[in-house]
Coordinates of C-alpha atoms and ligand atoms in Angstrom, one line a residue:
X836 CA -66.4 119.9 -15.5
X837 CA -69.6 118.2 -17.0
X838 CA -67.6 115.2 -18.2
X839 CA -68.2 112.0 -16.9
X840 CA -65.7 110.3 -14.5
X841 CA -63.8 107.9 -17.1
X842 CA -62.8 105.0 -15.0
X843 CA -62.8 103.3 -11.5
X844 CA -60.7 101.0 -11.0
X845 CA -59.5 98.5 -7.8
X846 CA -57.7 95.7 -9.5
X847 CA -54.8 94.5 -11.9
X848 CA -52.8 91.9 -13.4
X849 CA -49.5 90.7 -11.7
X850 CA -48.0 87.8 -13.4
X851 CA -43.9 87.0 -12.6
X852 CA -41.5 84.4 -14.1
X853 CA -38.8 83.3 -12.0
X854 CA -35.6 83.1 -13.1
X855 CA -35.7 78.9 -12.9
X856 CA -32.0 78.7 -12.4
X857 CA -30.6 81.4 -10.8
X858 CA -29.1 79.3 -7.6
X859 CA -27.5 76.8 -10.2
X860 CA -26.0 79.1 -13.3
X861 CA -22.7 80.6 -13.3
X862 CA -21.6 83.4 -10.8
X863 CA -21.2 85.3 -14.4
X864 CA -25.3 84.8 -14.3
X865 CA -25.9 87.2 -11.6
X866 CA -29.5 87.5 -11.4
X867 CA -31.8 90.6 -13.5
X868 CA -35.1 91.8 -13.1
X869 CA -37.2 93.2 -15.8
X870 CA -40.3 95.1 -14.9
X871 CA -43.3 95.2 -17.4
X872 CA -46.4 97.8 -17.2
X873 CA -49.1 97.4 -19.5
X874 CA -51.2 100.7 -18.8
X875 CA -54.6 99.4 -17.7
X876 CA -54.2 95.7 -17.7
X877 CA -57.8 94.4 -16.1
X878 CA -57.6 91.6 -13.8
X879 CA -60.0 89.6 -15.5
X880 CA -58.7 90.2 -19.0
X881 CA -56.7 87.0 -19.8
X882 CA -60.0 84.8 -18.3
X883 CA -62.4 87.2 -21.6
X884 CA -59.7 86.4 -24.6
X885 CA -58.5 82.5 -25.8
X886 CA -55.4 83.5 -28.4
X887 CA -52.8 84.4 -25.4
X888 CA -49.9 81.5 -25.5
X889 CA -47.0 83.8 -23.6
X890 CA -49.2 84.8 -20.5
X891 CA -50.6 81.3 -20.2
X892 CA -47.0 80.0 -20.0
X893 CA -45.9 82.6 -17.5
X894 CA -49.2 81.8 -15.6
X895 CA -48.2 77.9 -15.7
X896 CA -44.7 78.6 -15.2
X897 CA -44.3 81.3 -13.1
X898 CA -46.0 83.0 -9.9
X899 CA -49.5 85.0 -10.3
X900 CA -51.9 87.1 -8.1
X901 CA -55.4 86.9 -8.8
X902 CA -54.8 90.6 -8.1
X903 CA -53.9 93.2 -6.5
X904 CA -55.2 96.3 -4.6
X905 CA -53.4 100.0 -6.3
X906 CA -53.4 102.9 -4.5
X907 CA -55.8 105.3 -5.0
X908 CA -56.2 107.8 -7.3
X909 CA -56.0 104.9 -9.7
X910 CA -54.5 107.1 -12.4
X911 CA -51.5 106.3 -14.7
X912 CA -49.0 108.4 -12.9
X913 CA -49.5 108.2 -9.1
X914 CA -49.4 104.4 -9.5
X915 CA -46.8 104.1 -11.7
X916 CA -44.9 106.4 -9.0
X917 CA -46.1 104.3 -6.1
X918 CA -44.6 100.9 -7.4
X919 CA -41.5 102.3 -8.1
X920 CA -40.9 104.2 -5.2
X921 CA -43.2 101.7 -2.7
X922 CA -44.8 104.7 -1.6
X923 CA -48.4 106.0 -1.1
X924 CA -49.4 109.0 -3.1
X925 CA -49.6 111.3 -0.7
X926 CA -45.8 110.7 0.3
X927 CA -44.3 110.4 -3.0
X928 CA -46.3 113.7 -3.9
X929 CA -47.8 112.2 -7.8
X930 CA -51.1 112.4 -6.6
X931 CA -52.8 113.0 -10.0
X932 CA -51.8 113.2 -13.8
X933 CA -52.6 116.7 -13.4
X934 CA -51.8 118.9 -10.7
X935 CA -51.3 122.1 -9.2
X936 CA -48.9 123.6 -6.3
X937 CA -50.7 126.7 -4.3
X938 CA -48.1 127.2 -2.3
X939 CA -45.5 128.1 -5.0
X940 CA -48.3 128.9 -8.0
X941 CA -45.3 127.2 -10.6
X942 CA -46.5 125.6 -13.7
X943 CA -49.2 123.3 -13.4
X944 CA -47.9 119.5 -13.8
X945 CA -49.1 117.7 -16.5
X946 CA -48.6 114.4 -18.1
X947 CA -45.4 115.9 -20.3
X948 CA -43.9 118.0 -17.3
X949 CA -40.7 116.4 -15.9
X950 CA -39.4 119.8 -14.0
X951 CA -36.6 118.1 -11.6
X952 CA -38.8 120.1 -8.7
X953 CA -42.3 117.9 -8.8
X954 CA -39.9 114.6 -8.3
X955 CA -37.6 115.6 -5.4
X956 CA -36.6 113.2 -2.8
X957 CA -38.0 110.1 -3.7
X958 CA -36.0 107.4 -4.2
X959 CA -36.9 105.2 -7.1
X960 CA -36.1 101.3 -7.9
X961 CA -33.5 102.5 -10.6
X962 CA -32.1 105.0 -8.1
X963 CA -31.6 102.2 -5.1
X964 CA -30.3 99.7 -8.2
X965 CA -27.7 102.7 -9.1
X966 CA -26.8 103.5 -5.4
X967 CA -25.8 99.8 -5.0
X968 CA -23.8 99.6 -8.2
X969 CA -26.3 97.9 -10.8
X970 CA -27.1 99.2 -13.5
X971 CA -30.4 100.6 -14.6
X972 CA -32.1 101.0 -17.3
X973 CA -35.9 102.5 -18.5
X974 CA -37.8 102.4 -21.7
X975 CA -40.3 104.6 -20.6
X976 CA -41.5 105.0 -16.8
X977 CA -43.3 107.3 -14.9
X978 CA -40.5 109.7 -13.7
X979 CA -37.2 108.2 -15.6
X980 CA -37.3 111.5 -17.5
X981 CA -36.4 113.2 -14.3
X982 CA -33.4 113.9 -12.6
X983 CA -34.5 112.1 -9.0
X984 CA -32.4 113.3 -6.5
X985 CA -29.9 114.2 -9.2
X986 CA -29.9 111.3 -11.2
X987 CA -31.4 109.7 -14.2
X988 CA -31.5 106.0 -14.9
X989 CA -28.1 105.0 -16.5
X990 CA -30.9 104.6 -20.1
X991 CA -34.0 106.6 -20.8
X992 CA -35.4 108.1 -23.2
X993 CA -38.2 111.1 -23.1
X994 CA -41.9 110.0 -24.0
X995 CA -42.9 109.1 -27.0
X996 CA -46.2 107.0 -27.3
X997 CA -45.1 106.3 -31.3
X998 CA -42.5 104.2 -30.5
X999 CA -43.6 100.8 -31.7
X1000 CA -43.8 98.4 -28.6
X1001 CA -41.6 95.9 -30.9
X1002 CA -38.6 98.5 -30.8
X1003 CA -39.3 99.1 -27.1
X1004 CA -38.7 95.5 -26.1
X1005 CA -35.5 95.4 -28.8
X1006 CA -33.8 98.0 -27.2
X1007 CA -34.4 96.5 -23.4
X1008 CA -33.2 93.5 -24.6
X1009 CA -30.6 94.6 -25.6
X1010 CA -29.1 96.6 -22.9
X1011 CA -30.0 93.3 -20.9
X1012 CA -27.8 91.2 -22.8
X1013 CA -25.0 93.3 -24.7
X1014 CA -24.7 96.1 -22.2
X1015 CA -25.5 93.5 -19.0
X1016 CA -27.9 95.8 -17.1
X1017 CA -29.3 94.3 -14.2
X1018 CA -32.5 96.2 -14.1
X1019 CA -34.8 97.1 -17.0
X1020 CA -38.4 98.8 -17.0
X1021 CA -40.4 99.1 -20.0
X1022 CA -44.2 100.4 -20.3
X1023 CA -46.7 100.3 -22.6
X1024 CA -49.8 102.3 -23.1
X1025 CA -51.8 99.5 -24.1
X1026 CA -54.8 98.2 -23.5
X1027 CA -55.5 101.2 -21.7
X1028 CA -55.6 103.3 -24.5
X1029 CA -58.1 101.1 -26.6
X1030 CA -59.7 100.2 -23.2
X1031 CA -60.9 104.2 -23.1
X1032 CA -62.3 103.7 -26.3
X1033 CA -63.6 101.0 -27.2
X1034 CA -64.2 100.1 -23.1
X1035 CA -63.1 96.7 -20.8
X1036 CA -65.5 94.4 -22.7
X1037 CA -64.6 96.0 -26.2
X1038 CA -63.8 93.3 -28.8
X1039 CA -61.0 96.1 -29.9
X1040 CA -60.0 95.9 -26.2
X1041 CA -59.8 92.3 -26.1
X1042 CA -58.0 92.4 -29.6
X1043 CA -55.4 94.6 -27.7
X1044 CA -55.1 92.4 -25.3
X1045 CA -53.5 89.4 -27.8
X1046 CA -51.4 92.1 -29.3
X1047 CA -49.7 92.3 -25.6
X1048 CA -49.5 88.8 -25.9
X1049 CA -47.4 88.6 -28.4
X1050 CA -45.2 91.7 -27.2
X1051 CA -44.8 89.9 -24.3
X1052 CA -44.0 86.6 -26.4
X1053 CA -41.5 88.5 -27.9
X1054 CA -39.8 89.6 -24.8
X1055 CA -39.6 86.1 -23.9
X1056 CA -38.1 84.9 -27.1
X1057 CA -35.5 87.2 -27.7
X1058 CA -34.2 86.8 -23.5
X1059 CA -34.5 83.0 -24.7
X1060 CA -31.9 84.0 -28.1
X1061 CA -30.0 85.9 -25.7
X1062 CA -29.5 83.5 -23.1
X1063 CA -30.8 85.4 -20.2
X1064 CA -34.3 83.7 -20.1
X1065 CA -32.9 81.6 -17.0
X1066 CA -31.1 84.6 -15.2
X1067 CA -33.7 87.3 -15.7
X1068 CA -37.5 87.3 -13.0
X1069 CA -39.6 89.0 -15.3
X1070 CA -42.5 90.9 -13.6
X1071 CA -45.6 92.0 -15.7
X1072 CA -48.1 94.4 -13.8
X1073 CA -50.4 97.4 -14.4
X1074 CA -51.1 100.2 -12.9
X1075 CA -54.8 100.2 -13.2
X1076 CA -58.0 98.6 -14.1
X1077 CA -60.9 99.5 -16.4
X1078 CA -64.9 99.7 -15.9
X1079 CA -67.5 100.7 -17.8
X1080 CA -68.8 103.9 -16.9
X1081 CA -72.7 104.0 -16.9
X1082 CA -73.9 108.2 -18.0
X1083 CA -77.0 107.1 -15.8
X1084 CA -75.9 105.8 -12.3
X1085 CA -72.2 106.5 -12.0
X1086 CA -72.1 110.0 -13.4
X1087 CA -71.5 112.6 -10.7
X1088 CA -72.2 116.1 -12.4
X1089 CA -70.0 118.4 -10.0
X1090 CA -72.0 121.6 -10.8
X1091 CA -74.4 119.8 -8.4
X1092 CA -72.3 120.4 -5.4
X1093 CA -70.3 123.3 -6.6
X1094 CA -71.1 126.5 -7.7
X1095 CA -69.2 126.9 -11.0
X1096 CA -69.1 130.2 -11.6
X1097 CA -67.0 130.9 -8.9
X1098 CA -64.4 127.9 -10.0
X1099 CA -61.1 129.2 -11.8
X1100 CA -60.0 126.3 -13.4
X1101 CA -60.6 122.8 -13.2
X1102 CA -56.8 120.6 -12.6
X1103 CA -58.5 117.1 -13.0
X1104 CA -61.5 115.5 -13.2
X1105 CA -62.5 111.7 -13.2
X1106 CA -62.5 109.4 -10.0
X1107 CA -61.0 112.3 -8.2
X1108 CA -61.3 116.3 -9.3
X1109 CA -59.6 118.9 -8.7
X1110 CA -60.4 122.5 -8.7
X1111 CA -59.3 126.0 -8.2
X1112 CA -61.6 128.7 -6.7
X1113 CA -61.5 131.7 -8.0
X1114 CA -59.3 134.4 -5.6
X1115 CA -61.1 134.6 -2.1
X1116 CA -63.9 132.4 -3.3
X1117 CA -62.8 129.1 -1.7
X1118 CA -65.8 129.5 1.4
X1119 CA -68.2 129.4 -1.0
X1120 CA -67.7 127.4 -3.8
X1121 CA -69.7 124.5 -1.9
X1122 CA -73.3 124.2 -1.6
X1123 CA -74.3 123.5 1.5
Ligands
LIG2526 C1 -36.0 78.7 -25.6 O1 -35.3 78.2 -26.7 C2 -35.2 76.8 -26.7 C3 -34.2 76.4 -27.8 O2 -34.6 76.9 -29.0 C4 -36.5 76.1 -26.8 O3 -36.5 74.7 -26.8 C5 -37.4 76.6 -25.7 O4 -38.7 76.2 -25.8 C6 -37.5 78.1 -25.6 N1 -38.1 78.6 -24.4 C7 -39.1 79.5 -24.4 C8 -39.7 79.8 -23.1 O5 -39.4 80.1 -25.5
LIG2527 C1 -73.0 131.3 -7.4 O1 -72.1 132.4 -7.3 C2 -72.5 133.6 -7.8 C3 -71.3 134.6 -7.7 O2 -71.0 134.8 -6.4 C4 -73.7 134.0 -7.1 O3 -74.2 135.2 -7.7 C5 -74.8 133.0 -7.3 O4 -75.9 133.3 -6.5 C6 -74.3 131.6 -6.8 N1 -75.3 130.6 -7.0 C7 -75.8 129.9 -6.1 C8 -76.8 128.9 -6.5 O5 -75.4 129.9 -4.9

């Protein structure tokens, strides 16, 4: 409870490539969307680092935001939830990475639970694209490892951060091209991992941020070997941003406001926290 909030965040990167020639190539050529999430992708990041050739020819090329507003909390799983299901948090019910339900005391939800029940009725991107007949599929989303409203995307695969990024894009491509999916979503924990510790203006931050570069450039070049770099829009976003915390002025200690010895356990803490009250206790938890 007397850790510091980690990260506020309001903005993001949105950067999309249009498919150039959809309207002229072949019926064959239907049109294909990929969907890209680089956990914790600053706004501003492309304007701090020089060495980023792929990004500067989707920003020259293609369509970009100078950002965008998330929903808050500005966590990794609500707003990886809200842009796939274009809902607010508090209707799509992933509200934190951590949670807990009072009202049927199951298993608290962490980042590794994917129990059918905390994902119910919600219907995501890959879900519509299966409705209609596409076909879907995810390296890695928030949810995919879910049954969602008793399906799964047509490719997933549970978590598993050790999966080099290389092999992550191999594998979408693939289904892209050889398997003709007409929806794929890929994520990748970076540069938000190296962003927590090494922090937004980190030169091991920025350093991470060329790395995605060239994952990116190799997204581009194997849809380009393939033949599908003029049939597929390619949409690169984040779910979050970074900022520097500061232990002096942006700390909020919560045992300031709450009396902790009457708190059961604490669900999450950072920009938001969340915590139980010990049984009957819930009146007077607060100082007033
Ligand atoms: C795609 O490949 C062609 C032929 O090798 C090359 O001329 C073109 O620059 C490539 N485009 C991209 C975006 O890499
Ligand atoms: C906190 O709660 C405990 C247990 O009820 C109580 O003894 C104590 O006086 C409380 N502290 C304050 C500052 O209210």
């Amino acid at each position: 409870m007397a850790r510091p909030f980690i990260i506020t965040i309001t903005t993001l990167l949105l950067v999309i490539w249009m498919a150039s020639s959809v309207k002229s190539a072949p019926m064959s050529s239907k049109p294909k969307v990929i969907l890209v999430s680089m956990d914790g992708f600053r706004h501003d990041y492309l304007s701090k680092v020089n060495n980023t050739p792929n990004f500067d020819m989707m920003l020259r090329e293609g369509v970009t935001m100078p950002w965008i507003r998330n929903t808050f909390t500005t966590l990794t799983f609500p707003c990886h939830f809200t842009m796939v299901t274009g809902l607010y948090e508090e209707s799509h019910g992933i509200v934190a990475n951590n949670m807990y339900d009072s009202k049927t005391d199951r298993n608290r939800f962490r980042m590794s639970t994917t129990d059918d029940d905390w994902w119910t009725g919600h219907e995501t991107i890959w879900t519509s694209a299966q409705k209609a007949g596409l076909k879907a599929g995810v390296y890695f989303w928030v949810g995919s490892a879910s049954k969602i409203q008793g399906t799964r995307p047509e490719r997933w695969f549970p978590y598993d951060g050790r999966v080099p990024f290389e092999a992550r894009v191999d594998t979408l491509v693939k289904w892209m091209s050889e398997d003709d999916f007409d929806l794929g979503l890929i994520y990748f924990n970076e540069p938000d991992h190296t962003g927590h510790d090494s922090g937004p203006e980190g030169h091991a931050t920025l350093k991470e941020v060329e790395r995605m570069d060239g994952i990116l450039g190799r997204l581009l070049q194997k849809l380009n070997d393939t033949n599908l770099l003029d049939t597929v829009n390619i949409i690169v976003t984040s779910d979050h941003g970074m900022a520097a915390t500061d232990s002096d002025t942006k700390l909020i200690d919560l045992r300031d406001y709450v009396n902790d010895t009457l708190v059961a356990d604490v669900i999450q803490q950072g920009a938001m926290a969340s915590l139980i009250p010990q049984e009957g206790k819930a009146s007077s938890l607060l100082y007033c």
